[in-house]
Amino acid sequence: MTLLETGLTVIVGTVAMAIFGIVAGLFFLGVDRKFAALMQARIGPPLRQPFIDTAKLLRKENIIPENAIPWLFNGAPILALASAITILLYLPFGSIMPIFGNAGDVILVMYLLTVPALAMVVGGFASGSPYATVGAQREMVILMAYELPLAIAIVAIAWRLSMAGIADPFSLVTIAANPIWGVVGPLGILGCLILLGILAWVTPAELSRIPFDAQEAETELAGGLLVEYSGKNFGLFYIAQGVKTIVMAALAVALFLPWNLSSFIAMAPAVALVADFAFFLVKVLLVVFFSISLIRVSMARFRITQVVSIYWIWLGLVGFLGLGLIAIDALLAGV
Amino acid sequence: MSDDAKKKMTPYTIPIGPTHPALKEPVMFTFEMNGEQILKADFAPGQTHRGIEWMGMRRNPVQIVHLTDRICGICGVSHSLAFARAVEQIMEIEVPERADYIRAIIAEFERIQSHLLWAGVAAHELGFDTLLHLTWRVRERAMDTIELLTGNRVNYGIIQVGGVRRDFTPDLYPAIEECLQYYSDLKSTLLKVFLEDKTIHMRCRDCGVLTYEDALKLCTVGPTARASGVNMDVRVDYPFAAYGDLAIEPILPDAHMGETRGDVFDRIVVRLLEVEQSIDIVRQCLDRMPAGEIVWEAKVAKILNQFKKAHGEALGRHEAPRGEVLHYVRMDGKEHPTAWKVKASSYSNLMSWIPMLEGEQIADIPIIVASVDPCLSCTDRVAVVRNGDRGVMTKEDLHRLSVAKTRRLMA
């Protein structure tokens, strides 16, 4: 491939990924709202409601508060959306391999995951409102809190793959190509189940959903770090929220549910691509249901101090237990 | 760091209100914060003053009864009942017994719907919207029954000076019983979803504590006082309407939980148990309800005529869902009262916010504020706005003004 061809692939791929991320993201936000509504015995908004909201927000005026720092305040939503879309380029979708699959691994994805959150923190501090400031402080704390369990889950899997003698274990392509469940023994499966649970509990914090939405906490901070955002800027944050949902779901799918239909049933390559992609969306739906909708309808919001102790102490300990089980499994396997 | 900059750093101030998602009605809070912790709390009510007493002074008591329905959207019958009782005492009216029972039944249905409404709001303040939707859905049953009995969902308009305006016909009894049965069956579910939920426990236990001493000192009333262990209930202490005939015990949290901590959780316990108590009271009322007249005088013209002969003053009290509501009325031989003063239950409860809030976290503000079930449009009676300034009248100001007025009257 010439440099020109590579460049073209990257550009076309990025644009395609951005469009897919935004459309699918907004769609799954709608799905989540519908799920939540049905579980709360409501009718709920139509599935296309997030698209209607976004279209409306993007047509509206930006209001910049008097004590805000305008360039930071306006820059934060763009940074949040751009960084969320960037992560998409490193994640596999069904049998579509990531565009930058060889250029970055799962550790990079973990770092990139903090960028949209940091963009929101910057936007919150820049908006010059006490609610947003408190929200931004809380976001920083939550960011630090869930990092430990998330890192345990990701590192444990990559480490187990490397112990099994698989080359390049941190690459998401490798992780997706070698489902962890097939590599480990019974103890390891138990450990992986625990880690899957950990990832399901980290997802709501990453997406600032109840019970870990202290940074936005509608009834406490009236929207927290987003309180001063309106119109187009808020619309961009909203879209970024959708893209982040896809990112987290795709990460969970790549780590724990990487199977493709085409590896079970023989089919033509073109058909396989579509079928795998559809199957991927189904898996995303499962992740959205279990780790976003189900959790958020079944509990109350935690205080920020409780969030920290839950992630550092409880989920941290449980994560180490999972890691330990996987380590014992690796030793028992005699590697 | 300059002194000026230091002043800005800590403690910093967070304003909550007059309108904020944590508040269902306008009130202005100012919090001095150290990080997430509240150092000092202050609040300023008076944002929803509507001049209802002023309107009342230009109307006769039959009209005022319907005005009192509109003081509060949730406890409509509480205000009408307290006001009607004040007027009845001045005029020495003997209310027919059946009317007393009807009044008690409506008041208890109102308590059921009000406590369920509160439980939903509390769940929403905690971010638990599923519970909000659940409780508000089951609350509809009480609203439907109230509508069946009175003809209205919110402003019932059933109280009349000297009785009630509508009788319960026998064909309504099965509907009432069905509704009571519905809530009896639901009781264990409600207790379970609220009291056994881990997250509610984490958020509400030992949060917003009001000690027994503070509750007494601040003259707290209603479920807020009972949750702190204060054994008081107007229905028991000063029985009125049909309550004297019934077996009622004030609900205290230690009966269910084994101890009294005076926290938000105890307030949830008390209110949920009071729903159950209300079901029992309505059943007792239905069992004992005598036949007979429902109003002391059916012709409004005759009632109005009687007002012109009324002289004196009286206090009407009722145990509203939020606590004691008190109406003071003075009649001086005119069709309209010379003085009418409303003291809603929230007026007595608001001061307990300060000891509850100080030392807690920002996250607890919404649930603590909601935990006294504040009804601010009931409470706000006076607001002084002059030349765009809004101030608070001190005792000295009021004394000076009254001396000036007496002088004017004497001259």
XYZ file of C-alpha atoms in Angstrom:
746
model
C 0.000 0.000 0.000
C 1.313 3.392 -0.838
C 1.323 6.226 1.618
C -1.561 7.831 -0.267
C -3.681 4.711 0.000
C -2.969 4.366 3.715
C -3.839 7.986 4.228
C -7.087 7.606 2.331
C -8.032 4.475 4.278
C -7.403 6.264 7.540
C -9.424 9.326 6.531
C -12.361 7.356 5.113
C -12.221 4.951 8.061
C -12.186 7.749 10.600
C -15.139 9.524 9.015
C -17.056 6.254 8.796
C -16.244 5.437 12.416
C -17.279 8.908 13.562
C -20.612 8.632 11.776
C -21.166 5.118 13.086
C -20.168 6.118 16.617
C -22.518 9.094 16.688
C -25.520 7.368 15.109
C -25.157 4.145 17.072
C -24.347 6.081 20.237
C -27.483 8.166 20.049
C -29.503 5.090 19.135
C -28.262 3.200 22.181
C -28.986 6.197 24.406
C -32.551 5.900 23.156
C -32.519 2.160 23.769
C -31.299 2.737 27.309
C -34.086 5.244 27.953
C -36.651 2.818 26.591
C -35.306 -0.041 28.702
C -35.349 2.141 31.818
C -38.867 3.341 31.052
C -40.194 -0.185 30.586
C -38.594 -1.323 33.823
C -40.173 1.637 35.611
C -43.585 0.798 34.116
C -43.585 3.895 31.931
C -44.056 4.204 28.198
C -40.908 6.269 27.748
C -39.801 8.406 24.818
C -39.549 6.988 21.294
C -36.243 5.376 20.332
C -35.379 8.319 18.105
C -35.729 10.821 20.968
C -31.937 11.387 21.377
C -31.746 12.290 17.664
C -34.586 14.776 18.063
C -32.916 16.243 21.158
C -29.547 16.516 19.428
C -31.025 18.122 16.337
C -32.780 20.664 18.519
C -29.736 21.361 20.693
C -27.480 21.872 17.701
C -29.830 24.520 16.343
C -29.839 26.478 19.570
C -27.692 29.319 20.765
C -24.644 28.817 23.013
C -24.868 30.823 26.181
C -21.487 31.571 27.721
C -21.627 32.637 31.368
C -20.031 35.928 32.354
C -17.327 34.401 34.557
C -16.491 31.581 32.186
C -13.219 31.320 30.287
C -14.695 31.282 26.775
C -12.015 29.401 24.827
C -11.788 26.618 27.395
C -15.539 26.572 27.870
C -16.157 26.222 24.129
C -13.182 23.954 23.533
C -14.099 21.306 26.101
C -17.120 19.814 24.279
C -15.173 19.550 21.008
C -12.286 17.865 22.818
C -14.680 15.481 24.570
C -16.347 14.412 21.330
C -13.097 14.211 19.342
C -11.351 12.113 21.982
C -14.332 9.787 22.317
C -14.342 9.247 18.544
C -10.581 8.684 18.615
C -11.004 5.708 20.958
C -13.340 4.114 18.406
C -10.393 3.877 15.994
C -8.635 1.465 18.356
C -11.534 -0.891 19.016
C -12.638 -3.894 16.963
C -16.273 -4.037 15.840
C -17.316 -7.585 15.024
C -14.897 -8.767 12.386
C -14.064 -5.188 11.358
C -10.597 -4.704 12.740
C -9.590 -1.361 14.253
C -8.087 1.203 11.900
C -5.194 1.865 14.259
C -5.085 -1.737 15.472
C -1.318 -1.939 15.101
C -0.592 1.524 16.416
C -2.033 1.291 19.875
C -3.082 -1.287 22.443
C -5.500 -1.675 25.309
C -3.309 0.409 27.643
C -3.586 3.332 25.234
C -7.363 2.874 25.180
C -7.369 3.032 28.977
C -5.514 6.335 28.869
C -7.703 7.689 26.079
C -10.789 6.857 28.148
C -9.773 9.535 30.636
C -9.587 12.272 27.985
C -13.349 12.855 27.511
C -13.728 12.906 31.287
C -10.868 15.388 31.610
C -12.449 17.523 28.878
C -15.604 17.662 30.950
C -13.576 18.604 34.017
C -11.915 21.421 32.089
C -15.290 22.596 30.821
C -16.715 22.431 34.320
C -13.917 24.445 35.896
C -14.031 26.914 33.008
C -17.726 27.613 33.407
C -17.221 29.578 36.622
C -20.238 28.203 38.458
C -20.007 26.743 41.963
C -22.135 23.754 40.908
C -19.873 23.051 37.937
C -16.782 23.439 40.107
C -18.059 20.954 42.659
C -19.071 18.661 39.784
C -15.626 18.920 38.219
C -13.937 18.119 41.529
C -16.173 15.093 41.905
C -15.424 13.960 38.341
C -11.704 14.071 39.123
C -12.257 11.973 42.229
C -14.434 9.463 40.401
C -11.892 9.273 37.582
C -9.218 8.295 40.077
C -11.571 5.951 41.900
C -12.616 3.671 39.059
C -9.192 3.538 37.441
C -7.941 0.829 39.827
C -10.685 -1.765 39.224
C -10.677 -1.001 35.492
C -6.910 -1.460 35.279
C -7.109 -4.725 37.224
C -9.694 -6.119 34.826
C -7.799 -5.134 31.686
C -4.333 -6.089 32.873
C -5.465 -9.440 34.273
C -6.800 -10.526 30.899
C -3.785 -9.372 28.917
C -1.443 -10.963 31.451
C -3.273 -14.294 31.295
C -3.069 -14.252 27.497
C 0.663 -13.597 27.664
C 1.072 -16.444 30.172
C -0.679 -18.689 27.668
C 2.124 -17.873 25.248
C 0.118 -15.645 22.945
C 2.232 -12.986 21.284
C 1.372 -9.300 21.636
C -1.240 -9.830 24.395
C -2.032 -6.160 24.979
C -3.170 -5.594 21.405
C -6.962 -5.470 21.189
C -6.782 -7.438 17.936
C -5.077 -10.269 19.832
C -7.490 -10.065 22.751
C -10.463 -10.154 20.393
C -9.016 -13.018 18.365
C -8.345 -15.176 21.467
C -11.445 -15.216 23.655
C -10.204 -15.370 27.237
C -12.778 -18.011 28.179
C -11.124 -20.521 25.872
C -7.671 -19.866 27.299
C -8.342 -20.264 31.027
C -9.383 -23.243 33.130
C -12.380 -23.441 35.527
C -10.784 -21.201 38.194
C -9.864 -18.698 35.532
C -13.438 -18.688 34.247
C -14.603 -17.791 37.733
C -11.978 -15.045 37.873
C -13.049 -13.736 34.465
C -16.696 -13.671 35.549
C -15.684 -11.543 38.509
C -13.730 -9.198 36.253
C -16.686 -9.000 33.854
C -18.773 -7.884 36.827
C -16.138 -5.284 37.703
C -16.209 -3.879 34.177
C -20.016 -3.741 34.332
C -19.730 -1.654 37.503
C -17.056 0.646 36.117
C -19.150 1.462 33.037
C -21.797 3.578 34.853
C -19.059 5.725 36.435
C -17.325 6.162 33.097
C -20.617 7.287 31.570
C -21.740 9.245 34.667
C -24.886 7.223 35.176
C -26.737 6.492 38.417
C -25.528 5.309 40.957
C -22.152 6.853 40.085
C -23.348 10.145 38.620
C -22.297 12.334 41.551
C -20.533 14.660 39.097
C -23.808 15.531 37.373
C -26.282 14.680 40.151
C -29.421 16.374 38.900
C -31.063 16.846 42.293
C -27.867 17.973 44.050
C -25.883 19.991 41.530
C -28.539 20.596 38.881
C -26.383 18.925 36.243
C -23.006 19.505 37.911
C -20.227 20.091 35.434
C -22.690 20.495 32.591
C -24.862 23.017 34.438
C -23.796 26.048 32.396
C -23.768 24.274 29.054
C -26.553 24.895 26.609
C -27.272 24.758 22.888
C -24.573 23.491 20.542
C -21.967 22.913 23.255
C -24.362 20.833 25.278
C -25.361 19.003 22.092
C -21.715 18.072 21.497
C -21.425 16.727 25.051
C -24.615 14.780 24.500
C -23.252 13.218 21.320
C -19.982 12.480 23.122
C -22.001 10.702 25.795
C -23.478 8.457 23.098
C -20.076 7.751 21.556
C -18.657 6.956 25.012
C -21.478 4.481 25.526
C -20.437 2.682 22.331
C -16.791 2.844 23.373
C -17.388 1.284 26.776
C -19.672 -1.365 25.322
C -17.209 -2.154 22.529
C -14.386 -2.438 25.053
C -16.430 -4.839 27.183
C -17.317 -6.844 24.066
C -13.685 -6.982 22.895
C -12.438 -8.070 26.318
C -15.102 -10.532 27.361
C -17.502 -11.315 24.509
C -15.300 -11.273 21.409
C -16.866 -14.191 19.500
C -17.965 -13.698 15.926
C -20.784 -15.502 14.157
C -18.532 -16.191 11.178
C -16.233 -18.323 13.302
C -19.118 -20.691 14.100
C -21.037 -20.723 10.816
C -19.383 -20.744 7.424
C -20.507 -17.846 5.238
C -19.330 -15.661 2.388
C -16.860 -12.925 3.488
C -19.245 -10.055 2.649
C -22.126 -11.733 4.481
C -19.833 -12.561 7.399
C -18.860 -8.917 7.763
C -22.479 -7.817 8.010
C -23.540 -10.736 10.217
C -20.647 -10.211 12.620
C -21.414 -6.534 12.798
C -25.085 -7.201 13.551
C -24.027 -9.714 16.192
C -21.700 -7.093 17.640
C -24.609 -4.667 17.957
C -26.596 -7.332 19.787
C -23.719 -7.749 22.234
C -23.568 -3.975 22.708
C -27.283 -4.064 23.456
C -26.657 -6.665 26.153
C -23.898 -4.599 27.712
C -26.063 -1.453 27.618
C -28.912 -3.310 29.272
C -26.959 -4.999 32.035
C -24.355 -2.423 32.922
C -26.265 0.806 32.267
C -30.050 0.459 32.270
C -30.431 -2.321 34.827
C -28.008 -0.805 37.321
C -29.382 2.697 37.043
C -33.002 1.747 37.600
C -32.261 -0.465 40.561
C -30.487 1.836 42.986
C -30.078 5.285 44.449
C -27.176 7.643 43.829
C -24.133 7.246 46.069
C -22.402 10.063 47.891
C -18.995 10.881 46.484
C -17.279 9.446 49.568
C -19.210 6.210 49.107
C -18.219 6.083 45.416
C -14.545 6.200 46.362
C -14.782 3.530 49.038
C -16.841 1.299 46.751
C -14.260 1.454 43.959
C -11.061 1.457 45.971
C -11.995 -0.917 48.732
C -14.816 -3.180 47.595
C -14.411 -3.392 43.842
C -10.626 -3.171 44.270
C -10.628 -6.175 46.613
C -13.018 -8.127 44.437
C -10.864 -7.262 41.426
C -7.757 -8.585 43.171
C -9.691 -11.739 44.005
C -10.476 -12.190 40.315
C -6.861 -11.456 39.431
C -5.735 -13.955 42.053
C -8.000 -16.658 40.675
C -6.664 -16.034 37.190
C -3.085 -16.153 38.503
C -3.705 -19.468 40.298
C -5.324 -20.736 37.136
C -2.205 -19.795 35.176
C 0.013 -21.613 37.708
C -2.201 -24.704 37.663
C -2.075 -24.746 33.874
C 1.651 -25.172 34.384
C 2.824 -22.272 32.298
C -1.782 34.872 48.898
C -3.575 38.114 49.531
C -6.266 38.292 52.167
C -8.843 38.861 49.501
C -7.909 35.720 47.624
C -7.799 33.725 50.853
C -11.289 34.846 51.699
C -12.460 33.455 48.384
C -10.880 30.023 48.916
C -12.419 28.618 52.099
C -15.080 28.435 53.138
C -16.756 28.898 49.807
C -20.463 29.519 49.442
C -23.007 27.489 47.512
C -26.409 28.995 46.898
C -29.254 26.540 46.472
C -32.458 28.150 45.437
C -34.770 29.948 45.187
C -35.378 27.482 42.358
C -33.295 24.344 42.133
C -34.031 20.737 41.148
C -33.534 19.708 44.786
C -36.408 21.926 45.876
C -39.980 21.334 44.912
C -40.950 24.827 45.993
C -38.947 28.040 46.170
C -36.803 28.720 49.218
C -33.321 30.227 49.271
C -30.492 28.300 50.914
C -26.970 29.565 51.445
C -24.355 27.035 52.446
C -20.869 27.706 53.676
C -18.875 24.771 52.476
C -15.569 23.142 53.234
C -15.076 20.842 50.252
C -18.113 18.600 50.230
C -18.974 19.274 53.857
C -21.511 21.843 55.033
C -20.085 24.174 57.680
C -23.032 26.515 58.032
C -26.510 26.511 56.611
C -28.935 29.365 56.325
C -32.233 29.733 54.535
C -34.689 32.443 53.622
C -38.303 31.518 52.998
C -40.884 34.005 51.786
C -40.547 33.356 48.057
C -44.073 32.111 47.479
C -46.160 34.585 49.413
C -49.553 34.919 47.745
C -51.514 37.099 50.154
C -54.179 34.483 50.874
C -54.965 35.869 54.332
C -55.433 39.321 52.822
C -57.871 37.822 50.332
C -59.641 35.991 53.158
C -60.216 39.117 55.175
C -62.446 40.372 52.366
C -64.560 37.235 52.171
C -66.998 35.427 54.426
C -66.026 32.112 56.058
C -68.084 30.033 53.597
C -65.976 31.495 50.807
C -62.766 31.271 52.824
C -63.198 27.519 53.310
C -62.705 27.124 49.564
C -59.791 29.507 49.639
C -58.135 27.385 52.331
C -58.371 24.385 50.004
C -55.968 26.263 47.785
C -53.364 27.162 50.417
C -51.699 23.841 49.744
C -52.007 21.484 46.810
C -51.333 18.357 48.845
C -53.055 18.947 52.161
C -56.160 20.758 51.008
C -58.544 19.328 53.548
C -56.161 19.993 56.447
C -56.386 23.747 56.092
C -60.142 23.752 55.437
C -60.720 21.531 58.438
C -58.598 23.644 60.774
C -60.259 26.832 59.553
C -63.778 25.417 59.758
C -63.101 24.219 63.288
C -61.931 27.675 64.338
C -65.081 29.301 62.970
C -67.290 26.581 64.468
C -65.766 27.189 67.891
C -66.415 30.923 67.670
C -70.018 30.354 66.632
C -70.422 27.411 69.016
C -71.684 25.168 66.261
C -72.203 21.495 67.038
C -71.036 19.604 63.964
C -73.197 16.528 63.177
C -71.418 13.319 64.101
C -71.602 11.833 60.633
C -69.876 14.917 59.229
C -67.062 14.463 61.761
C -66.510 10.927 60.537
C -66.564 11.993 56.898
C -64.017 14.695 57.713
C -61.741 12.172 59.415
C -61.980 9.714 56.515
C -61.059 12.345 53.944
C -58.241 13.623 56.164
C -56.802 10.111 56.417
C -57.066 9.490 52.683
C -55.250 12.741 52.244
C -52.516 11.503 54.576
C -52.147 8.326 52.511
C -51.717 10.193 49.250
C -49.509 12.860 50.816
C -47.114 10.372 52.426
C -46.888 8.355 49.229
C -46.217 11.521 47.276
C -43.492 12.354 49.760
C -41.969 8.880 49.534
C -41.739 9.271 45.767
C -40.137 12.689 46.064
C -37.641 11.337 48.604
C -36.707 8.509 46.249
C -36.238 10.991 43.416
C -34.000 13.178 45.578
C -31.825 10.128 46.152
C -31.637 9.501 42.415
C -33.860 6.429 42.704
C -36.396 7.246 40.002
C -37.755 3.723 39.751
C -39.117 4.035 43.249
C -40.552 7.454 42.413
C -42.518 5.969 39.533
C -43.615 3.011 41.624
C -44.912 5.051 44.568
C -46.597 7.661 42.435
C -48.320 4.933 40.478
C -49.765 3.336 43.607
C -50.629 6.792 44.958
C -53.087 7.212 42.078
C -55.405 4.724 43.744
C -55.864 7.051 46.733
C -56.367 10.012 44.399
C -59.028 8.103 42.462
C -60.834 7.204 45.660
C -60.707 10.789 46.875
C -62.121 11.882 43.539
C -64.875 9.317 43.875
C -65.734 10.519 47.372
C -65.437 14.278 46.945
C -65.650 14.837 43.210
C -62.179 16.337 43.045
C -58.623 15.022 42.953
C -56.822 17.951 44.523
C -58.946 20.788 45.894
C -61.608 18.610 47.427
C -64.057 21.335 48.455
C -65.832 18.952 50.809
C -65.650 20.929 54.056
C -68.386 23.377 54.920
C -68.641 25.519 58.035
C -70.654 23.268 60.324
C -70.266 20.035 58.393
C -69.442 18.600 55.004
C -70.911 19.231 51.589
C -71.267 15.661 50.375
C -72.462 12.495 52.028
C -70.982 9.052 51.429
C -73.722 6.954 49.920
C -73.667 3.225 50.775
C -72.703 2.329 47.217
C -69.349 4.063 47.804
C -68.359 1.785 50.693
C -67.168 -1.145 48.564
C -64.938 1.216 46.569
C -63.421 2.590 49.778
C -62.864 -0.888 51.165
C -61.304 -2.015 47.883
C -58.872 0.887 48.019
C -57.992 0.140 51.657
C -57.439 -3.507 50.799
C -55.189 -2.456 47.913
C -52.960 -0.520 50.293
C -53.044 -3.229 52.973
C -51.789 -5.713 50.400
C -49.180 -3.263 49.240
C -47.886 -2.413 52.685
C -45.240 -5.101 52.964
C -43.984 -4.384 49.443
C -43.633 -0.684 50.213
C -41.827 -1.330 53.475
C -39.553 -3.784 51.707
C -38.573 -1.592 48.762
C -37.878 1.406 50.979
C -36.467 -0.059 54.159
C -34.591 -3.098 52.892
C -32.927 -1.401 49.958
C -29.177 -1.272 50.506
C -28.611 2.047 48.745
C -31.447 3.822 50.565
C -30.004 2.534 53.798
C -26.536 3.795 52.848
C -27.853 7.227 51.965
C -30.404 7.792 54.743
C -29.179 6.017 57.881
C -27.553 8.500 60.289
C -28.020 11.265 57.768
C -29.676 14.548 58.775
C -30.047 13.632 62.429
C -32.440 15.689 64.557
C -32.020 14.837 68.220
C -34.966 14.521 70.595
C -33.825 17.666 72.431
C -33.515 19.701 69.237
C -36.891 18.477 68.046
C -38.472 19.697 71.277
C -36.488 22.934 71.402
C -37.368 23.887 67.843
C -41.071 23.025 68.294
C -40.941 20.497 65.492
C -44.279 18.894 64.679
C -45.722 15.917 62.859
C -43.782 12.982 61.435
C -40.536 14.980 61.671
C -40.932 15.268 65.452
C -42.190 11.707 65.850
C -39.175 10.381 63.912
C -36.992 12.010 66.583
C -38.932 10.205 69.276
C -41.265 13.047 70.311
C -44.546 11.414 71.215
C -47.018 13.935 69.842
C -49.960 13.848 67.498
C -52.804 16.364 67.547
C -55.232 13.555 66.767
C -54.313 11.900 70.047
C -53.362 14.851 72.232
C -56.291 17.148 71.396
C -58.834 14.944 69.631
C -61.175 16.630 67.178
C -63.595 15.487 64.471
C -64.089 11.750 64.955
C -60.613 11.095 66.335
C -61.746 11.084 69.958
C -63.795 7.936 69.342
C -61.001 6.016 67.653
C -58.044 4.021 68.887
C -54.944 5.851 67.645
C -51.368 5.662 68.832
C -48.695 8.069 67.583
C -46.287 6.223 65.300
C -42.737 6.237 66.623
C -39.804 4.703 64.760
C -38.669 2.458 67.604
C -41.866 0.421 67.288
C -40.666 -0.851 63.927
C -36.900 -0.396 64.009
C -36.272 -1.089 67.700
C -34.510 2.247 68.197
C -34.928 5.935 67.455
C -32.102 7.724 65.706
C -33.961 10.763 64.409
C -32.364 10.485 60.957
C -33.845 10.617 57.470
C -34.389 6.876 57.543
C -36.567 7.156 60.648
C -38.661 9.791 58.878
C -39.225 7.344 56.031
C -40.203 4.660 58.541
C -42.682 6.925 60.338
C -44.391 8.072 57.156
C -44.682 4.596 55.682
C -46.148 3.268 58.925
C -48.571 6.176 59.055
C -49.967 5.081 55.706
C -50.818 1.806 57.374
C -52.236 3.642 60.400
C -54.459 5.736 58.157
C -55.899 2.620 56.544
C -56.761 1.369 60.002
C -58.338 4.700 61.012
C -60.523 4.803 57.893
C -61.673 1.235 58.647
C -62.539 2.215 62.229
C -64.456 5.238 60.947
C -66.431 3.180 58.452
C -67.359 0.712 61.203
C -68.609 3.352 63.599
C -70.030 5.913 61.217
C -73.508 6.890 62.420
C -76.349 7.852 60.090
C -77.768 11.340 60.185
C -77.305 14.881 59.009
C -74.039 15.953 57.449
C -74.346 19.674 57.955
C -75.429 21.918 60.796
C -77.296 24.266 58.484
C -77.935 23.532 54.828
C -78.948 27.002 53.693
C -75.919 29.185 53.029
C -77.921 32.394 53.497
C -78.746 31.322 57.048
C -75.106 30.497 57.782
C -74.047 33.901 56.483
C -76.622 35.531 58.678
C -75.183 33.725 61.704
C -71.699 35.088 60.954
C -73.027 38.595 61.649
C -73.851 37.521 65.194
C -70.491 35.849 65.843
C -68.089 37.458 68.269
C -64.826 36.047 69.563
C -61.662 34.274 68.610
C -60.631 30.650 68.314
C -57.841 28.321 67.241
C -58.540 25.485 64.862
C -55.992 22.683 64.825
C -55.564 19.590 62.756
C -52.856 16.985 62.382
C -52.027 17.472 58.702
C -49.774 14.916 56.981
C -46.827 17.223 57.754
C -47.797 17.952 61.356
C -49.994 20.329 63.270
C -51.682 23.017 61.192
C -53.160 25.919 63.117
C -55.678 28.555 62.078
C -56.425 31.542 64.259
C -59.684 33.358 63.445
C -61.277 36.395 65.041
C -64.850 37.447 64.222
C -66.342 40.765 65.293
C -69.967 40.597 64.245
C -69.266 41.071 60.575
C -69.683 38.687 57.710
C -65.922 38.487 57.196
C -63.357 37.733 59.902
C -61.403 40.593 61.470
C -58.293 38.471 61.714
C -57.195 35.235 60.166
C -53.778 33.741 60.691
C -52.533 30.494 59.193
C -49.622 28.626 60.689
C -48.843 25.658 58.477
C -46.994 22.637 59.801
C -43.902 23.361 57.734
C -43.569 26.718 59.493
C -42.742 24.830 62.690
C -40.504 22.334 60.927
C -38.285 24.547 58.818
C -35.945 25.566 61.638
C -35.019 21.938 62.181
C -33.224 22.075 58.819
C -30.277 23.884 60.375
C -29.170 21.213 62.914
C -29.967 18.506 60.345
C -27.891 20.034 57.569
C -24.782 21.228 59.377
C -21.907 18.779 59.124
C -23.509 16.774 56.324
C -22.430 16.589 52.692
C -23.729 18.381 49.598
C -25.126 15.069 48.417
C -27.394 14.967 51.463
C -28.919 18.415 50.970
C -31.813 17.321 48.711
C -32.918 14.407 50.856
C -32.537 16.286 54.152
C -34.472 19.275 52.841
C -37.159 16.935 51.549
C -37.187 14.857 54.725
C -39.281 17.366 56.694
C -41.701 17.331 53.735
C -41.613 21.119 53.450
C -44.671 22.818 52.059
C -43.524 26.325 51.410
C -46.580 27.773 49.765
C -48.419 26.835 52.987
C -45.712 28.420 55.088
C -44.982 31.712 53.406
C -47.328 34.157 55.039
C -45.458 37.480 54.953
C -42.990 39.007 52.541
C -41.924 42.608 52.869
C -40.718 44.206 49.671
C -40.153 47.932 49.645
C -38.418 49.916 46.905
C -37.105 46.695 45.438
C -35.463 45.703 48.741
C -36.667 42.641 50.483
C -35.941 42.439 54.154
C -36.879 40.521 57.245
C -38.992 42.246 59.897
C -37.377 41.912 63.301
C -39.338 41.829 66.539
C -38.397 45.475 67.176
C -39.655 46.545 63.736
C -42.960 44.801 64.285
C -43.321 46.334 67.752
C -42.586 49.832 66.426
C -45.115 49.361 63.617
C -47.841 48.140 65.959
C -47.288 51.024 68.373
C -47.556 53.422 65.448
C -50.764 51.797 64.276
C -52.333 51.867 67.760
C -51.507 55.587 67.980
C -53.153 56.129 64.602
C -56.270 54.285 65.718
C -56.432 56.192 69.026
C -56.125 59.589 67.349
